[in-house]
């Protein structure tokens, strides 16, 4: 939530994205797995930061491969998701209006990426 509020202030954008550990991974995880408040705060930050082409590309290229152990089958299960999937989920009708709005803004920013 704090990062989402800081991301509203354009003077901090370069500082946030050039941190020792860039926040795009943490923000994308919140959008994908967070509750509604976390999703909103992360989406707001991503929308503001992805306005810049160099940062937009970092968010758009984000991919995750998760593994977890399924007790029923006794096997590891692999889950794959990427930024486009996580952001598109924000636009679903079951999401709050503010999440849908930020999701649409992020998708618009992703469309401006070169790749």
PDB file of C-alpha atoms in Angstrom:
ATOM      1  CA  UNK A   1       0.000   0.000   0.000  1.00  0.00           C
ATOM      2  CA  UNK A   2       2.868   2.321   0.844  1.00  0.00           C
ATOM      3  CA  UNK A   3       4.620   1.562  -2.451  1.00  0.00           C
ATOM      4  CA  UNK A   4       1.366   2.245  -4.296  1.00  0.00           C
ATOM      5  CA  UNK A   5       1.093   5.647  -2.617  1.00  0.00           C
ATOM      6  CA  UNK A   6       4.739   6.496  -3.302  1.00  0.00           C
ATOM      7  CA  UNK A   7       4.284   5.500  -6.944  1.00  0.00           C
ATOM      8  CA  UNK A   8       1.696   8.282  -7.301  1.00  0.00           C
ATOM      9  CA  UNK A   9       4.512  10.796  -6.866  1.00  0.00           C
ATOM     10  CA  UNK A  10       6.386  10.999 -10.149  1.00  0.00           C
ATOM     11  CA  UNK A  11       9.558  12.323  -8.526  1.00  0.00           C
ATOM     12  CA  UNK A  12      10.058   8.902  -6.914  1.00  0.00           C
ATOM     13  CA  UNK A  13       9.529   6.691  -9.987  1.00  0.00           C
ATOM     14  CA  UNK A  14      13.203   6.418 -10.967  1.00  0.00           C
ATOM     15  CA  UNK A  15      14.223   5.764  -7.354  1.00  0.00           C
ATOM     16  CA  UNK A  16      11.655   2.993  -6.967  1.00  0.00           C
ATOM     17  CA  UNK A  17      12.542   1.217 -10.190  1.00  0.00           C
ATOM     18  CA  UNK A  18      16.311   1.479  -9.742  1.00  0.00           C
ATOM     19  CA  UNK A  19      16.267   0.041  -6.233  1.00  0.00           C
ATOM     20  CA  UNK A  20      18.605  -2.825  -5.369  1.00  0.00           C
ATOM     21  CA  UNK A  21      15.653  -5.179  -5.758  1.00  0.00           C
ATOM     22  CA  UNK A  22      13.264  -3.740  -8.366  1.00  0.00           C
ATOM     23  CA  UNK A  23       9.654  -3.974  -7.172  1.00  0.00           C
ATOM     24  CA  UNK A  24       8.072  -5.329 -10.349  1.00  0.00           C
ATOM     25  CA  UNK A  25       8.153  -8.928  -9.081  1.00  0.00           C
ATOM     26  CA  UNK A  26       6.588  -8.093  -5.730  1.00  0.00           C
ATOM     27  CA  UNK A  27       3.946  -5.878  -7.311  1.00  0.00           C
ATOM     28  CA  UNK A  28       3.009  -8.521  -9.879  1.00  0.00           C
ATOM     29  CA  UNK A  29       2.736 -11.151  -7.132  1.00  0.00           C
ATOM     30  CA  UNK A  30       0.343  -8.879  -5.220  1.00  0.00           C
ATOM     31  CA  UNK A  31      -1.781  -8.365  -8.331  1.00  0.00           C
ATOM     32  CA  UNK A  32      -1.886 -12.110  -8.930  1.00  0.00           C
ATOM     33  CA  UNK A  33      -2.281 -13.467  -5.387  1.00  0.00           C
ATOM     34  CA  UNK A  34      -3.248 -10.543  -3.156  1.00  0.00           C
ATOM     35  CA  UNK A  35      -6.602  -9.648  -1.699  1.00  0.00           C
ATOM     36  CA  UNK A  36      -8.641  -6.866  -3.279  1.00  0.00           C
ATOM     37  CA  UNK A  37      -6.928  -4.051  -1.367  1.00  0.00           C
ATOM     38  CA  UNK A  38      -3.475  -5.397  -2.226  1.00  0.00           C
ATOM     39  CA  UNK A  39      -4.457  -5.848  -5.854  1.00  0.00           C
ATOM     40  CA  UNK A  40      -5.718  -2.273  -6.059  1.00  0.00           C
ATOM     41  CA  UNK A  41      -2.595  -0.765  -4.468  1.00  0.00           C
ATOM     42  CA  UNK A  42      -0.261  -2.853  -6.629  1.00  0.00           C
ATOM     43  CA  UNK A  43      -2.252  -2.146  -9.801  1.00  0.00           C
ATOM     44  CA  UNK A  44      -2.172   1.580  -9.092  1.00  0.00           C
ATOM     45  CA  UNK A  45       1.611   1.460  -8.679  1.00  0.00           C
ATOM     46  CA  UNK A  46       2.088  -0.660 -11.812  1.00  0.00           C
ATOM     47  CA  UNK A  47      -0.102   1.632 -13.888  1.00  0.00           C
ATOM     48  CA  UNK A  48       1.883   4.694 -12.832  1.00  0.00           C
ATOM     49  CA  UNK A  49       5.287   3.042 -13.240  1.00  0.00           C
ATOM     50  CA  UNK A  50       4.500   1.268 -16.513  1.00  0.00           C
ATOM     51  CA  UNK A  51       3.813   4.623 -18.148  1.00  0.00           C
ATOM     52  CA  UNK A  52       7.569   4.800 -18.822  1.00  0.00           C
ATOM     53  CA  UNK A  53       8.680   2.503 -21.691  1.00  0.00           C
ATOM     54  CA  UNK A  54      11.765   1.145 -19.911  1.00  0.00           C
ATOM     55  CA  UNK A  55       9.738   0.178 -16.830  1.00  0.00           C
ATOM     56  CA  UNK A  56       6.752  -0.992 -18.848  1.00  0.00           C
ATOM     57  CA  UNK A  57       8.951  -3.571 -20.559  1.00  0.00           C
ATOM     58  CA  UNK A  58      10.115  -4.912 -17.175  1.00  0.00           C
ATOM     59  CA  UNK A  59       6.532  -5.409 -16.048  1.00  0.00           C
ATOM     60  CA  UNK A  60       5.342  -6.826 -19.379  1.00  0.00           C
ATOM     61  CA  UNK A  61       8.185  -9.381 -19.492  1.00  0.00           C
ATOM     62  CA  UNK A  62       7.468 -10.697 -15.992  1.00  0.00           C
ATOM     63  CA  UNK A  63       6.860 -14.464 -15.828  1.00  0.00           C
ATOM     64  CA  UNK A  64       6.549 -16.893 -12.934  1.00  0.00           C
ATOM     65  CA  UNK A  65       6.816 -20.642 -12.609  1.00  0.00           C
ATOM     66  CA  UNK A  66       5.461 -21.811  -9.242  1.00  0.00           C
ATOM     67  CA  UNK A  67       5.645 -25.354  -7.954  1.00  0.00           C
ATOM     68  CA  UNK A  68       3.720 -26.784  -5.057  1.00  0.00           C
ATOM     69  CA  UNK A  69       3.304 -30.251  -3.653  1.00  0.00           C
ATOM     70  CA  UNK A  70      -0.135 -31.825  -4.145  1.00  0.00           C
ATOM     71  CA  UNK A  71      -0.842 -34.065  -1.161  1.00  0.00           C
ATOM     72  CA  UNK A  72      -3.597 -35.981  -2.969  1.00  0.00           C
ATOM     73  CA  UNK A  73      -1.445 -37.055  -5.901  1.00  0.00           C
ATOM     74  CA  UNK A  74       1.892 -36.991  -4.106  1.00  0.00           C
ATOM     75  CA  UNK A  75       3.431 -35.020  -6.977  1.00  0.00           C
ATOM     76  CA  UNK A  76       4.721 -31.528  -7.574  1.00  0.00           C
ATOM     77  CA  UNK A  77       2.338 -29.349  -9.551  1.00  0.00           C
ATOM     78  CA  UNK A  78       3.691 -26.580 -11.774  1.00  0.00           C
ATOM     79  CA  UNK A  79       1.787 -23.319 -12.220  1.00  0.00           C
ATOM     80  CA  UNK A  80       2.865 -20.832 -14.891  1.00  0.00           C
ATOM     81  CA  UNK A  81       1.588 -17.303 -15.239  1.00  0.00           C
ATOM     82  CA  UNK A  82       2.789 -14.049 -16.708  1.00  0.00           C
ATOM     83  CA  UNK A  83       2.102 -10.338 -16.448  1.00  0.00           C
ATOM     84  CA  UNK A  84      -0.547 -10.270 -19.146  1.00  0.00           C
ATOM     85  CA  UNK A  85      -2.519 -13.031 -17.441  1.00  0.00           C
ATOM     86  CA  UNK A  86      -2.314 -11.326 -14.032  1.00  0.00           C
ATOM     87  CA  UNK A  87      -3.318  -7.916 -15.392  1.00  0.00           C
ATOM     88  CA  UNK A  88      -6.121  -9.328 -17.540  1.00  0.00           C
ATOM     89  CA  UNK A  89      -7.565 -10.945 -14.405  1.00  0.00           C
ATOM     90  CA  UNK A  90      -7.904  -7.447 -12.935  1.00  0.00           C
ATOM     91  CA  UNK A  91     -10.350  -6.603 -15.720  1.00  0.00           C
ATOM     92  CA  UNK A  92     -12.788  -9.426 -14.954  1.00  0.00           C
ATOM     93  CA  UNK A  93     -16.352  -8.412 -14.040  1.00  0.00           C
ATOM     94  CA  UNK A  94     -15.919  -9.980 -10.589  1.00  0.00           C
ATOM     95  CA  UNK A  95     -13.235  -7.433  -9.688  1.00  0.00           C
ATOM     96  CA  UNK A  96     -13.931  -4.088  -8.051  1.00  0.00           C
ATOM     97  CA  UNK A  97     -14.326  -1.122 -10.399  1.00  0.00           C
ATOM     98  CA  UNK A  98     -11.061   0.486  -9.277  1.00  0.00           C
ATOM     99  CA  UNK A  99      -9.124  -2.735 -10.033  1.00  0.00           C
ATOM    100  CA  UNK A 100     -10.754  -2.936 -13.471  1.00  0.00           C
ATOM    101  CA  UNK A 101      -9.838   0.684 -14.180  1.00  0.00           C
ATOM    102  CA  UNK A 102      -6.182   0.221 -13.253  1.00  0.00           C
ATOM    103  CA  UNK A 103      -6.044  -3.094 -15.118  1.00  0.00           C
ATOM    104  CA  UNK A 104      -7.284  -1.394 -18.281  1.00  0.00           C
ATOM    105  CA  UNK A 105      -4.724   1.392 -17.814  1.00  0.00           C
ATOM    106  CA  UNK A 106      -1.909  -1.128 -17.439  1.00  0.00           C
ATOM    107  CA  UNK A 107      -3.040  -2.980 -20.570  1.00  0.00           C
ATOM    108  CA  UNK A 108      -3.009   0.336 -22.439  1.00  0.00           C
ATOM    109  CA  UNK A 109       0.565   0.927 -21.231  1.00  0.00           C
ATOM    110  CA  UNK A 110       1.560  -2.617 -22.250  1.00  0.00           C
ATOM    111  CA  UNK A 111       0.285  -1.893 -25.765  1.00  0.00           C
ATOM    112  CA  UNK A 112       2.885   0.859 -26.063  1.00  0.00           C
ATOM    113  CA  UNK A 113       5.756  -1.569 -25.342  1.00  0.00           C
ATOM    114  CA  UNK A 114       7.929  -2.426 -28.318  1.00  0.00           C
ATOM    115  CA  UNK A 115       7.709  -6.169 -27.778  1.00  0.00           C
TER     116      UNK A 115
END
